[in-house]
Coordinates of C-alpha atoms (C1' of nucleotides) in Angstrom, one line a residue:
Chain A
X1 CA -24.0 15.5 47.8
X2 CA -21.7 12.9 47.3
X3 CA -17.8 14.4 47.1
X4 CA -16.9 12.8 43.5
X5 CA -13.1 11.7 43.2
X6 CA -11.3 14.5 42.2
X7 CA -10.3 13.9 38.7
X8 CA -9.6 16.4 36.0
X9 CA -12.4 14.7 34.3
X10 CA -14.8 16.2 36.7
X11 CA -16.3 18.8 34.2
X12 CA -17.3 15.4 31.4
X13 CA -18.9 13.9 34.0
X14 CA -21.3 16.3 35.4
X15 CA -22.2 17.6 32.0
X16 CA -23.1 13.7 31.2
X17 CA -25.4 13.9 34.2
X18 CA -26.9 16.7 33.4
X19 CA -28.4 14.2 29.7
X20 CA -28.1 11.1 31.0
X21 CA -28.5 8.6 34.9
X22 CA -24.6 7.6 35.0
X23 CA -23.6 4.8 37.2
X24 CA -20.7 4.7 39.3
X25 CA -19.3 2.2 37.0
X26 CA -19.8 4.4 33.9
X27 CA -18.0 7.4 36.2
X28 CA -14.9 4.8 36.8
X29 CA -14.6 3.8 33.6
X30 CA -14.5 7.3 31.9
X31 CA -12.5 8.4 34.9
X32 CA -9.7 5.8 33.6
X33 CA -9.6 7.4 30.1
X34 CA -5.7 7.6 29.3
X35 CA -5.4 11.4 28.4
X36 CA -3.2 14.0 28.4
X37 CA -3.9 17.7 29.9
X38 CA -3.1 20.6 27.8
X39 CA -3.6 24.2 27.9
X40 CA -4.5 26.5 24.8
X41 CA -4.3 30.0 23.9
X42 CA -7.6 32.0 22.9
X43 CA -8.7 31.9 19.2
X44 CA -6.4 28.4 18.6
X45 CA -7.4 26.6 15.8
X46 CA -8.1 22.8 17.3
X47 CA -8.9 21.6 14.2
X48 CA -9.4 22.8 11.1
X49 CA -11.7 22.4 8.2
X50 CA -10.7 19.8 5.8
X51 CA -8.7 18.0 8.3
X52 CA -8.5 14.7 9.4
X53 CA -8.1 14.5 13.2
X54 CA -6.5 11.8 15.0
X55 CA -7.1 12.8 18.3
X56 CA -10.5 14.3 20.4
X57 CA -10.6 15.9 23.0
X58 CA -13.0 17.2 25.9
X59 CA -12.9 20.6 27.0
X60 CA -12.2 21.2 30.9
X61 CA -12.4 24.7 31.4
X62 CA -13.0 27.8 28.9
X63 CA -15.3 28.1 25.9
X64 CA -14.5 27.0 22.0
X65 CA -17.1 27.2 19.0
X66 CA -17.4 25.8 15.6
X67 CA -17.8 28.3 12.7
X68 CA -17.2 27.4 8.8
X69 CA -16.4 29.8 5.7
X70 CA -18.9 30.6 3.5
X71 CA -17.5 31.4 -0.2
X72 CA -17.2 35.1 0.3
X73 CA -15.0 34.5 3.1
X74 CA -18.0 35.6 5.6
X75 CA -17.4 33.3 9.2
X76 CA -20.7 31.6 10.5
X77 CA -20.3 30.4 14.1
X78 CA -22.6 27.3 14.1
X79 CA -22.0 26.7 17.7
X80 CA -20.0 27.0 21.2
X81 CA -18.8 24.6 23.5
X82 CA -18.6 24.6 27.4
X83 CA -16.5 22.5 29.7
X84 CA -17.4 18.9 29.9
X85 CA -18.3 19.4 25.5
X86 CA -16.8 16.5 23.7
X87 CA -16.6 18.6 20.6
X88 CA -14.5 16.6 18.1
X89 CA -15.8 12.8 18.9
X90 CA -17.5 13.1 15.7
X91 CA -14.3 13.2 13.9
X92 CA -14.6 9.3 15.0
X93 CA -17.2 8.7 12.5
X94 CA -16.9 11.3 10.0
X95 CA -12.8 11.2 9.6
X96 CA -12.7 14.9 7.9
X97 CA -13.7 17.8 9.8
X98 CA -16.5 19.8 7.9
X99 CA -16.0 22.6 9.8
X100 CA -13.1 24.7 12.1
X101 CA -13.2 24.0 15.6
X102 CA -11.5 27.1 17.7
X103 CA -10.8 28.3 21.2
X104 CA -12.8 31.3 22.1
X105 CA -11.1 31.3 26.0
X106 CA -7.8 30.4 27.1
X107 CA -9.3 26.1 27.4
X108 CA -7.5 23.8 29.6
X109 CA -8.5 20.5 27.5
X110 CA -8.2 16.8 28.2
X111 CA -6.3 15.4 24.9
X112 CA -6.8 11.5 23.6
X113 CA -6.4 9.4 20.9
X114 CA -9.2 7.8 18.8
X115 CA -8.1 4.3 19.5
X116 CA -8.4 5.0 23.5
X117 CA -11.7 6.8 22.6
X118 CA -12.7 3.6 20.3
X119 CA -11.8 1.1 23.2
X120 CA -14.1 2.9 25.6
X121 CA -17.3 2.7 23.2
X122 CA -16.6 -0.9 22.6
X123 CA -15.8 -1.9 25.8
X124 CA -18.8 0.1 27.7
X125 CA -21.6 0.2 24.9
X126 CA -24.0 2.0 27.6
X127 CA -21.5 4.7 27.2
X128 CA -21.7 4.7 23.7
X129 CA -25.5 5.2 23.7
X130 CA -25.1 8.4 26.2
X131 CA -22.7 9.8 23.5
X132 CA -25.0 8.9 21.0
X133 CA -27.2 11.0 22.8
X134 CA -25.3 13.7 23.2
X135 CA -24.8 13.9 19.5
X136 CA -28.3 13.9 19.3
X137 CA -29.6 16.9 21.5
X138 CA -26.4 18.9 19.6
X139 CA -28.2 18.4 16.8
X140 CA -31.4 19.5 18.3
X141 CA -29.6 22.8 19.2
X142 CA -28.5 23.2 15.7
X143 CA -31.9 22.7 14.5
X144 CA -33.6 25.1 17.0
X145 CA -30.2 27.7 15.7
X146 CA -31.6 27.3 12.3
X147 CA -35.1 28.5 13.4
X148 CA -33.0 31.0 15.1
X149 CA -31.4 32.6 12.0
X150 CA -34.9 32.3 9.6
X151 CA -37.3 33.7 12.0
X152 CA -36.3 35.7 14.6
X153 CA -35.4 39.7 14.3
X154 CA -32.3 41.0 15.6
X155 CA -32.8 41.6 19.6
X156 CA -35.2 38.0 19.3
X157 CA -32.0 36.0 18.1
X158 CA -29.8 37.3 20.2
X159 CA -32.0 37.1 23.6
X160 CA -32.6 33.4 22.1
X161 CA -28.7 33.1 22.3
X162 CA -28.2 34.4 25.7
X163 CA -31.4 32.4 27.2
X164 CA -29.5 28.9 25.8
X165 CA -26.5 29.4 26.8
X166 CA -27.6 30.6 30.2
X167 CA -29.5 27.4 30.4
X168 CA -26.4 25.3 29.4
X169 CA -24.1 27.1 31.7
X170 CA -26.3 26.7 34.7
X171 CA -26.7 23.0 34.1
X172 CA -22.8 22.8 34.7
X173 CA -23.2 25.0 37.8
X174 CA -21.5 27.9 35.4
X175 CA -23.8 30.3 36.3
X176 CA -24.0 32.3 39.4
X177 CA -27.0 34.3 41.5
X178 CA -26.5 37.3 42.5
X179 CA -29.4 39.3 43.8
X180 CA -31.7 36.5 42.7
X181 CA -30.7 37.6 39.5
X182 CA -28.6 35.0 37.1
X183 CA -25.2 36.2 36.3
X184 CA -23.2 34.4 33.9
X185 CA -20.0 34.5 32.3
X186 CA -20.0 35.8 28.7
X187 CA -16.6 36.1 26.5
X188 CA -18.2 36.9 23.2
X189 CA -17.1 40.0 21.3
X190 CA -20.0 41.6 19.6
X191 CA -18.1 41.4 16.4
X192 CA -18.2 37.5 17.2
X193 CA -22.1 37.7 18.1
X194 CA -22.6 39.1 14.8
X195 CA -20.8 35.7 13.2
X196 CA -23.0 33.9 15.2
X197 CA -26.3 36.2 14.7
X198 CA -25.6 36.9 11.2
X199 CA -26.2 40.0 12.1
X200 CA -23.7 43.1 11.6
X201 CA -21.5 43.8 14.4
X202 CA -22.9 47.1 14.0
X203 CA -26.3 46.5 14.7
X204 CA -25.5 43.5 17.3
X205 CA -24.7 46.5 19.2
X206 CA -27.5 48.7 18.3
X207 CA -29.9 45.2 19.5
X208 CA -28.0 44.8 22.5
X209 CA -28.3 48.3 23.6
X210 CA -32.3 47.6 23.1
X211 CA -32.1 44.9 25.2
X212 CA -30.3 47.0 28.0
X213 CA -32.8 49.9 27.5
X214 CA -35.9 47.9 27.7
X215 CA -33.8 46.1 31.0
X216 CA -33.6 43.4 30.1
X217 CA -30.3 43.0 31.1
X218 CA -26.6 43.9 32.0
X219 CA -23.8 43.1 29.7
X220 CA -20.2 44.7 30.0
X221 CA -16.7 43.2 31.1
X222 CA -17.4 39.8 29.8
X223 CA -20.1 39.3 32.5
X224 CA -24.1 39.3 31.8
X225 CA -26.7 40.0 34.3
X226 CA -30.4 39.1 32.9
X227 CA -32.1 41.4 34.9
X228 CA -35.2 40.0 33.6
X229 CA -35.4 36.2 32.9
X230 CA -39.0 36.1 31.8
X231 CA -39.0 39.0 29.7
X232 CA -36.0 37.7 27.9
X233 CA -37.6 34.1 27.5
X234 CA -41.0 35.7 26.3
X235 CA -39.1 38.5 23.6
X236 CA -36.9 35.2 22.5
X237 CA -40.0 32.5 22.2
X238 CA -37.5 30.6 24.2
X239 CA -38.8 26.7 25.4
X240 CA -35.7 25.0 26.7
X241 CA -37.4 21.4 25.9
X242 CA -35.2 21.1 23.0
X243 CA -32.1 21.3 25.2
X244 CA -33.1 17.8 26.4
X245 CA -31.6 18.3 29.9
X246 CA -32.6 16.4 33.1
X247 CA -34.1 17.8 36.2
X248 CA -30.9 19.0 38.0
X249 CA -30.2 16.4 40.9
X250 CA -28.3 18.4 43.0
X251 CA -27.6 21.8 41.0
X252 CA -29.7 23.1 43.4
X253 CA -27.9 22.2 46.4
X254 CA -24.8 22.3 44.8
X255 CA -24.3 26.3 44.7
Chain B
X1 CA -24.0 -5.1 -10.6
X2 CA -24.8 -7.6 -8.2
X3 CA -28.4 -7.7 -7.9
X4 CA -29.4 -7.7 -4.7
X5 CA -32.1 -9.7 -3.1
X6 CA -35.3 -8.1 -3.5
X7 CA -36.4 -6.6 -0.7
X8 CA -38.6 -3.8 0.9
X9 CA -35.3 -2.7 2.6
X10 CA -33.6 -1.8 -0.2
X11 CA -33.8 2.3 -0.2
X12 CA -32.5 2.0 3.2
X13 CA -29.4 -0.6 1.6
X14 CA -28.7 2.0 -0.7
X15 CA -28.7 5.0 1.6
X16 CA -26.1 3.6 4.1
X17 CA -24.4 2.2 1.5
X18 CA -23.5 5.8 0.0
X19 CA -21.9 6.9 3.7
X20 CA -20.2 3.6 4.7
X21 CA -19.0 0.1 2.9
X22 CA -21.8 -2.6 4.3
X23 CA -21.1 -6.0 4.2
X24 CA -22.9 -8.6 3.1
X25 CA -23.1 -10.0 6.3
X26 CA -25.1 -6.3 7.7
X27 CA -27.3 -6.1 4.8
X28 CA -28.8 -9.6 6.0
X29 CA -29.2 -8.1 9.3
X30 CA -30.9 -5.1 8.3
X31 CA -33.0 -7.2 5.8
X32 CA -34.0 -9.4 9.1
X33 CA -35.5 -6.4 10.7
X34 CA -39.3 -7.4 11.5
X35 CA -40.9 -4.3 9.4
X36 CA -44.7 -3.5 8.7
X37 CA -45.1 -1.6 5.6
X38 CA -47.0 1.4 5.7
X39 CA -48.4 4.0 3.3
X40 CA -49.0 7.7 4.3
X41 CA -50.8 10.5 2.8
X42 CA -49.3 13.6 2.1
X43 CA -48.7 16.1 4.9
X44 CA -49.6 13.1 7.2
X45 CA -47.5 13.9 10.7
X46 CA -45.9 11.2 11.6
X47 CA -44.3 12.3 14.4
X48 CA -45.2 16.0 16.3
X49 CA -43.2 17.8 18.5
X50 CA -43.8 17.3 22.1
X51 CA -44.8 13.5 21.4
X52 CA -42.4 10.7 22.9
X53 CA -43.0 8.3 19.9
X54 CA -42.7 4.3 20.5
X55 CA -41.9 3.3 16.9
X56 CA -39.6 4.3 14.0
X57 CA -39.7 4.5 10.8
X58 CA -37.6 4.3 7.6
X59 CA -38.9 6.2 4.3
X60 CA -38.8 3.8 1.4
X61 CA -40.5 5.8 -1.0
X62 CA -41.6 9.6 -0.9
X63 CA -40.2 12.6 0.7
X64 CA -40.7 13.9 4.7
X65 CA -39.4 16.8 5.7
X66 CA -38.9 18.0 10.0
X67 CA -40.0 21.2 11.0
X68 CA -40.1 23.8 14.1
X69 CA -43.3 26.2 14.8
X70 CA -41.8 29.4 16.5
X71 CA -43.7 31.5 19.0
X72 CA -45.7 33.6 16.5
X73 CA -46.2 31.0 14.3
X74 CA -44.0 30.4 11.6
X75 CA -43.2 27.4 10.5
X76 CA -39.7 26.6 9.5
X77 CA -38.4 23.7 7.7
X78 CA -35.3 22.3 9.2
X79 CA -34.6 19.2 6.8
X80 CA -35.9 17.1 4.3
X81 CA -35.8 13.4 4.2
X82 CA -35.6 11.0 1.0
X83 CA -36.1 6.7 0.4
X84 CA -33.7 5.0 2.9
X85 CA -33.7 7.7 5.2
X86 CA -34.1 6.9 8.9
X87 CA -35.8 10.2 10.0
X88 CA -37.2 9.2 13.7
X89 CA -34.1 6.8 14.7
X90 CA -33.2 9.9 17.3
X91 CA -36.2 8.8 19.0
X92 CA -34.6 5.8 20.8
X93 CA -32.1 8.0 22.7
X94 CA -34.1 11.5 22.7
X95 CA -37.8 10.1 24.0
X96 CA -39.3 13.9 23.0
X97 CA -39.6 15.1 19.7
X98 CA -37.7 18.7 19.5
X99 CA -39.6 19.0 15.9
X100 CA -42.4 17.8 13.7
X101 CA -42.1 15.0 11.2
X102 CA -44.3 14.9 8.5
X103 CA -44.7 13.4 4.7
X104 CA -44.4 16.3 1.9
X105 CA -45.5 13.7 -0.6
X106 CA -47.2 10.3 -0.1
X107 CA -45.1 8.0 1.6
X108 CA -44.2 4.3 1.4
X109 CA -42.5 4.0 5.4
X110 CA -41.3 0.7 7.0
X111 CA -42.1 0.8 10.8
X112 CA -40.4 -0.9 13.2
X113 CA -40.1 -1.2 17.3
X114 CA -37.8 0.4 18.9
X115 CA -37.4 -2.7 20.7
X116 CA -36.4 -4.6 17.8
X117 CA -34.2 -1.4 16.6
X118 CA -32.6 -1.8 20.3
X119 CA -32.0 -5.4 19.3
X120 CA -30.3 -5.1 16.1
X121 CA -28.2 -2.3 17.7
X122 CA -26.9 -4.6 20.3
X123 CA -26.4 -7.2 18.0
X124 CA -24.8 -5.7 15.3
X125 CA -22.4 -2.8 17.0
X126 CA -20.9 -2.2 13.3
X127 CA -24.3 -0.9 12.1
X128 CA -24.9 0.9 15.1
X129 CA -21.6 2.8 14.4
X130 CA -22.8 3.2 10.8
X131 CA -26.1 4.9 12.0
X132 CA -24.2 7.0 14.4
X133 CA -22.2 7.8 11.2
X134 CA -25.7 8.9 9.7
X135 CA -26.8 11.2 12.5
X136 CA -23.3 13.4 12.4
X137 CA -23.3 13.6 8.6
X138 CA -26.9 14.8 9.3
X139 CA -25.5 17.0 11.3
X140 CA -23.2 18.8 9.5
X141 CA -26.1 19.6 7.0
X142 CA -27.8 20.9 9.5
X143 CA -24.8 23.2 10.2
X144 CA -24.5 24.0 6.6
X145 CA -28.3 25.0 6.6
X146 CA -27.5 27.4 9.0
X147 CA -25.0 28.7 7.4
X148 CA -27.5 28.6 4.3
X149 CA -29.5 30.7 6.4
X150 CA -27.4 33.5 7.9
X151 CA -25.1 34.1 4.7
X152 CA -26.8 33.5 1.7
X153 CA -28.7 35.7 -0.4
X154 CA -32.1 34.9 -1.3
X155 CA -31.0 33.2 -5.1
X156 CA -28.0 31.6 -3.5
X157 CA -30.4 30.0 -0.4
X158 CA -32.3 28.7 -2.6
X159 CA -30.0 26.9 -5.4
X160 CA -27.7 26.1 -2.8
X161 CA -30.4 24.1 -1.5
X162 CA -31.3 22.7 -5.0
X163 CA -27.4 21.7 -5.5
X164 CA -27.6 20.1 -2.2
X165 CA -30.6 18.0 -2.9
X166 CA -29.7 17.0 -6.4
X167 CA -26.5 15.7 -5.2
X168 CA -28.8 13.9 -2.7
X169 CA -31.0 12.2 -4.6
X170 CA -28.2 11.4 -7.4
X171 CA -26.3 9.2 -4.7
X172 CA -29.3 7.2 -3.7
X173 CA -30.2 7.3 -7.8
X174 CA -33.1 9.5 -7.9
X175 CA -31.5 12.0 -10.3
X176 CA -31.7 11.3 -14.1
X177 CA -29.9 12.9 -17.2
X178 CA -31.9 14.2 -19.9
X179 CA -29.5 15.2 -22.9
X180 CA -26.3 15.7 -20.1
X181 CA -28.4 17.8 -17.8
X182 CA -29.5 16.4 -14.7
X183 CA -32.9 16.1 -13.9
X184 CA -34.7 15.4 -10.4
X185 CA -38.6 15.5 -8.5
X186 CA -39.3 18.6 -6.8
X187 CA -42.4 18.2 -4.7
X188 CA -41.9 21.2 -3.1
X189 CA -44.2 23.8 -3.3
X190 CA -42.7 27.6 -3.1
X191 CA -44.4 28.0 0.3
X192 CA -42.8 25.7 1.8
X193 CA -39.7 26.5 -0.4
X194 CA -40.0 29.9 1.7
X195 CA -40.7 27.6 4.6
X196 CA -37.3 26.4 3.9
X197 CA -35.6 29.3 3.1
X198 CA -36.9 31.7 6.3
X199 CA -38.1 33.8 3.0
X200 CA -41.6 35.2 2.2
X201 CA -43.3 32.9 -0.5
X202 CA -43.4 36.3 -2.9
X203 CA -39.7 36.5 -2.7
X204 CA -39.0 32.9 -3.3
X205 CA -41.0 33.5 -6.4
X206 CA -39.3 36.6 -7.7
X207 CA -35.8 34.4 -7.0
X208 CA -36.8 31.6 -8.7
X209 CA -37.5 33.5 -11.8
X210 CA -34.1 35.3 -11.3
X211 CA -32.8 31.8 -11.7
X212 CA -34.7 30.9 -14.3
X213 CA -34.1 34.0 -16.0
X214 CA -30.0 33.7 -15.8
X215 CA -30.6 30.2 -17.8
X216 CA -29.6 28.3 -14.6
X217 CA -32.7 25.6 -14.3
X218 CA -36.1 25.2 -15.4
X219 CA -38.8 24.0 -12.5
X220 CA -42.4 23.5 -13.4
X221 CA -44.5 20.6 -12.9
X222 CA -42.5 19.1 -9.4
X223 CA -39.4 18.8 -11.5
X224 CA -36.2 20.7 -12.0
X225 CA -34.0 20.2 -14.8
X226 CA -30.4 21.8 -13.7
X227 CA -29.5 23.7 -17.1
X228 CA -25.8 25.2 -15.7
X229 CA -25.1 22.6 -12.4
X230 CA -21.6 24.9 -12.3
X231 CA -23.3 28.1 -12.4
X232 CA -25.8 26.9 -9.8
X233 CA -23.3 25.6 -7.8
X234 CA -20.7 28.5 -8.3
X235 CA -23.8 31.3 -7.2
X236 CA -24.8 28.8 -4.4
X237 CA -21.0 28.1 -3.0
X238 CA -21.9 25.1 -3.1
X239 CA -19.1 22.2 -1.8
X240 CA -20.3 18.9 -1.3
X241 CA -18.5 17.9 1.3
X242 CA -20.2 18.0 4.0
X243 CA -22.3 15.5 2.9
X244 CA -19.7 12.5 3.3
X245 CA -20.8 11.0 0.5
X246 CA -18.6 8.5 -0.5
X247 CA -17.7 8.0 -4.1
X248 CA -20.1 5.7 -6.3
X249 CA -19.5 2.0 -6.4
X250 CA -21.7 1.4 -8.9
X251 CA -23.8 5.0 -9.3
X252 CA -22.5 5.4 -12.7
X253 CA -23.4 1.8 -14.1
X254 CA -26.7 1.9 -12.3
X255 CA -28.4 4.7 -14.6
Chain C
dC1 C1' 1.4 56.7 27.3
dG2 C1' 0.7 54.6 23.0
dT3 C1' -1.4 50.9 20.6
dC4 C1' -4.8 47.8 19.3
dA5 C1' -9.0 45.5 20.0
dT6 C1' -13.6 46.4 21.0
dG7 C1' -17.6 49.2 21.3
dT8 C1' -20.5 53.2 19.6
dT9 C1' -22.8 56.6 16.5
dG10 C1' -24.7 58.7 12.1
dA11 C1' -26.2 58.6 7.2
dG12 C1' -27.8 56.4 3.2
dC13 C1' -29.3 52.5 0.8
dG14 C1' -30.6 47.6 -0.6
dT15 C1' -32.9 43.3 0.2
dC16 C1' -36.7 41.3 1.4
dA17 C1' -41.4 41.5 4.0
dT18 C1' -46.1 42.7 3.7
dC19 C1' -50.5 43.3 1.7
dA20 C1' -53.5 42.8 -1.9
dA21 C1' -55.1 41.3 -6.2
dC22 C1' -55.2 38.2 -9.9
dA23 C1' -54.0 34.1 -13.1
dG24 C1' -53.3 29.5 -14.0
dG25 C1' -54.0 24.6 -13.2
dA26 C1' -55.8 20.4 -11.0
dG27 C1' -59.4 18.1 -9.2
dT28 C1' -64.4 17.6 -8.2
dG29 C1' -69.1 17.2 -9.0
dG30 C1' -73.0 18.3 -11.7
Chain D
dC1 C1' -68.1 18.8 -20.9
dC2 C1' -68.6 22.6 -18.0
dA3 C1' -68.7 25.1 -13.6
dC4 C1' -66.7 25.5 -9.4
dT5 C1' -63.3 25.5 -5.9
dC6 C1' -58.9 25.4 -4.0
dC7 C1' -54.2 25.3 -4.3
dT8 C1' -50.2 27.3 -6.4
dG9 C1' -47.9 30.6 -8.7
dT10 C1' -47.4 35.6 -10.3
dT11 C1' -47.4 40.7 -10.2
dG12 C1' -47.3 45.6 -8.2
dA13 C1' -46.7 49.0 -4.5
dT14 C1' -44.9 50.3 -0.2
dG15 C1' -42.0 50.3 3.7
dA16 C1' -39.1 48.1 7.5
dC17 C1' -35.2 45.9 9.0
dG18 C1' -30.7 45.4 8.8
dC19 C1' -26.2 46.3 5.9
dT20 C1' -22.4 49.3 4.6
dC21 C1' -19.1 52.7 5.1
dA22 C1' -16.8 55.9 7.8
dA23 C1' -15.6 58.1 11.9
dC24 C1' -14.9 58.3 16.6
dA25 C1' -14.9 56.7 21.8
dT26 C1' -13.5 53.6 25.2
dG27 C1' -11.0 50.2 27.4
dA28 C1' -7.3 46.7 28.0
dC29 C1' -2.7 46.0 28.0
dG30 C1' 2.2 46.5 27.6

DNA sequence: CGTCATGTTGAGCGTCATCAACAGGAGTGG
DNA sequence: CCACTCCTGTTGATGACGCTCAACATGACG
């Protein structure tokens, strides 16, 4: 494997790769993105519903998702973002945010204005296309969430959950073997499963204790252990074709 | 009103024209595009999951709807599609269809290339950034419909989704008034309402005469009449924003 | 060692699914 | 015009899944 530059936008770059061939040239030019590194706290509001951003940013390390407020005040998380997620570049094209987008982790983030962001597209159009892209396979994820929500029991949406983002995580080389089994980081409260579910937090944990019981896997101290890939996959319906990612090159190697 | 040049293209004018200001200058472009003009059957696929489809197509007349089959089965409806809609665009940049794509009514559909879709894209980066536009806005609905999903009550589900379509159709003027109230087509049947809905068919039923019961609409024959729009859209929580509509130019005149 | 977030358990109940039967309406062919 | 069929809508009965409320246990952190 080649040794990329090191460049704190390391983490964009290999979550490109993993939807899209880059070019070296495509690697500089994104490499030469004028931003500004900044750190913030867990549960930091990054922007808000209603807002109008003038900034994006892409998230380096740490986890964020985007929930909105239904009338009764009830929180839906509608999805989470991993490092190398451009999560705001919409606000681009659709100047007010329809929905709240929040730290889950402590993120470290790469900050930068729309006009830098806007110079880019212009100026590398085949860029512009893999972001295009990217917007599109996010939308494929919502869709396959909404399938999620209407069809699947408790234990099935949550094994669905866990299955995706294991997928996503080890496309980044976020997830770890251990024992041939996948181990993967998980900082998500049951009480914030449940707003993603739409399940109660009470019976998120009843489901997950299921899922332990019929060993499915391990889940305590932020960590999870799917002691049983297959069996999740097969409870969950899950087919990660909707993910839309390429073969890994060198994940393999890589860990 | 200006009266446009007559043209098959003209759903498609309108459509874009109700999420970003065209110029006259695009709307010749987009009238360029070399089109065949199609006509489909009802429930006619015209694109299935798993296929890597060479052609697009924009709805000029009809409805289409996109839908996922999950592993037992079900068949769950993840968005509905109206004249100018450009349902299948996604297919340039994601090859494989995550979902199905298929007419609810009989369709009147311009096909193109996605050669010559590639072409005008290249040529015309302003519309490419206006169809970029498109797929986020589409977006957020699908986040909303998740929402719709995980929150809502069976009632609120569904006239949430009736608010959302009437304020659809109105903005591409497909809504009419009939003594103040607003009127629209409904070609959907309450199977695939419950399709829609991730509710059984029975249930959609008992809801709908809930609704009608409360004095809110009246739905027989494929059309609703909206008999208290603020009712609906105070049991429904319904906020249009997310639909980055812009205000009407010309909407009011039109009718 | 105290505090607060997170996780766990029990009991009762409501929404919605399921199954089954039937009614109405549209279209078709005789 | 009627008879037939099929699709769509409607109704009743029963039960499951998941919600709510309330209490308590555990763990992290200062």
């Amino acid at each position: 494997m080649e040794a990329g530059e090191a460049s704190p936008l390391n983490p964009l770059l290999r979550k490109l790769g993993t939807i899209a061939a880059l070019t070296e040239e495509d690697r500089n030019t994104l490499r030469a993105l004028p931003i500004t590194i900044r750190t913030l706290q867990p549960d930091h509001d990054i922007a808000r519903e209603g807002d109008r951003p003038t900034q994006c940013c892409i998230i380096l390390e740490g986890w964020a998702f985007r929930s909105k407020l239904a009338g009764d005040g009830t929180r839906q998380i509608v999805a989470f973002h991993l490092p190398g997620d451009f999560p705001d570049l919409q606000s681009l094209y659709v100047p007010v945010m329809d929905h709240t987008l929040t730290t889950l982790t402590s993120v470290t983030a790469a900050v930068m204005t729309h006009q830098s962001v806007r110079e880019l597209l212009a100026r590398a159009p085949h860029l512009a296309a893999v972001f295009w892209r990217d917007t599109l396979i996010e939308a494929a994820v919502t869709r396959e969430w909404i399938v999620n929500m209407s069809v699947r029991s408790a234990k099935e949406r949550i094994a669905h959950l866990l299955c995706e983002m294991h997928e996503r995580l080890q496309s980044i080389g976020l997830a770890q073997n251990v024992g041939g089994k996948p181990v993967f980081p998980w900082p998500v409260t049951q009480a914030r499963l449940a707003e993603t579910t739409g399940l109660s937090a009470v019976h998120v944990n009843r489901s997950l204790q299921e899922l332990r019981a019929e060993g499915l896997l391990r889940l305590s101290h932020k960590w999870v252990t799917m002691l049983n890939g297959p069996g999740m996959r097969a409870l969950a319906g899950f087919k990660p074709d909707y993910l839309s990612l390429r073969p890994a090159d060198d994940e393999s190697v890589a860990a």
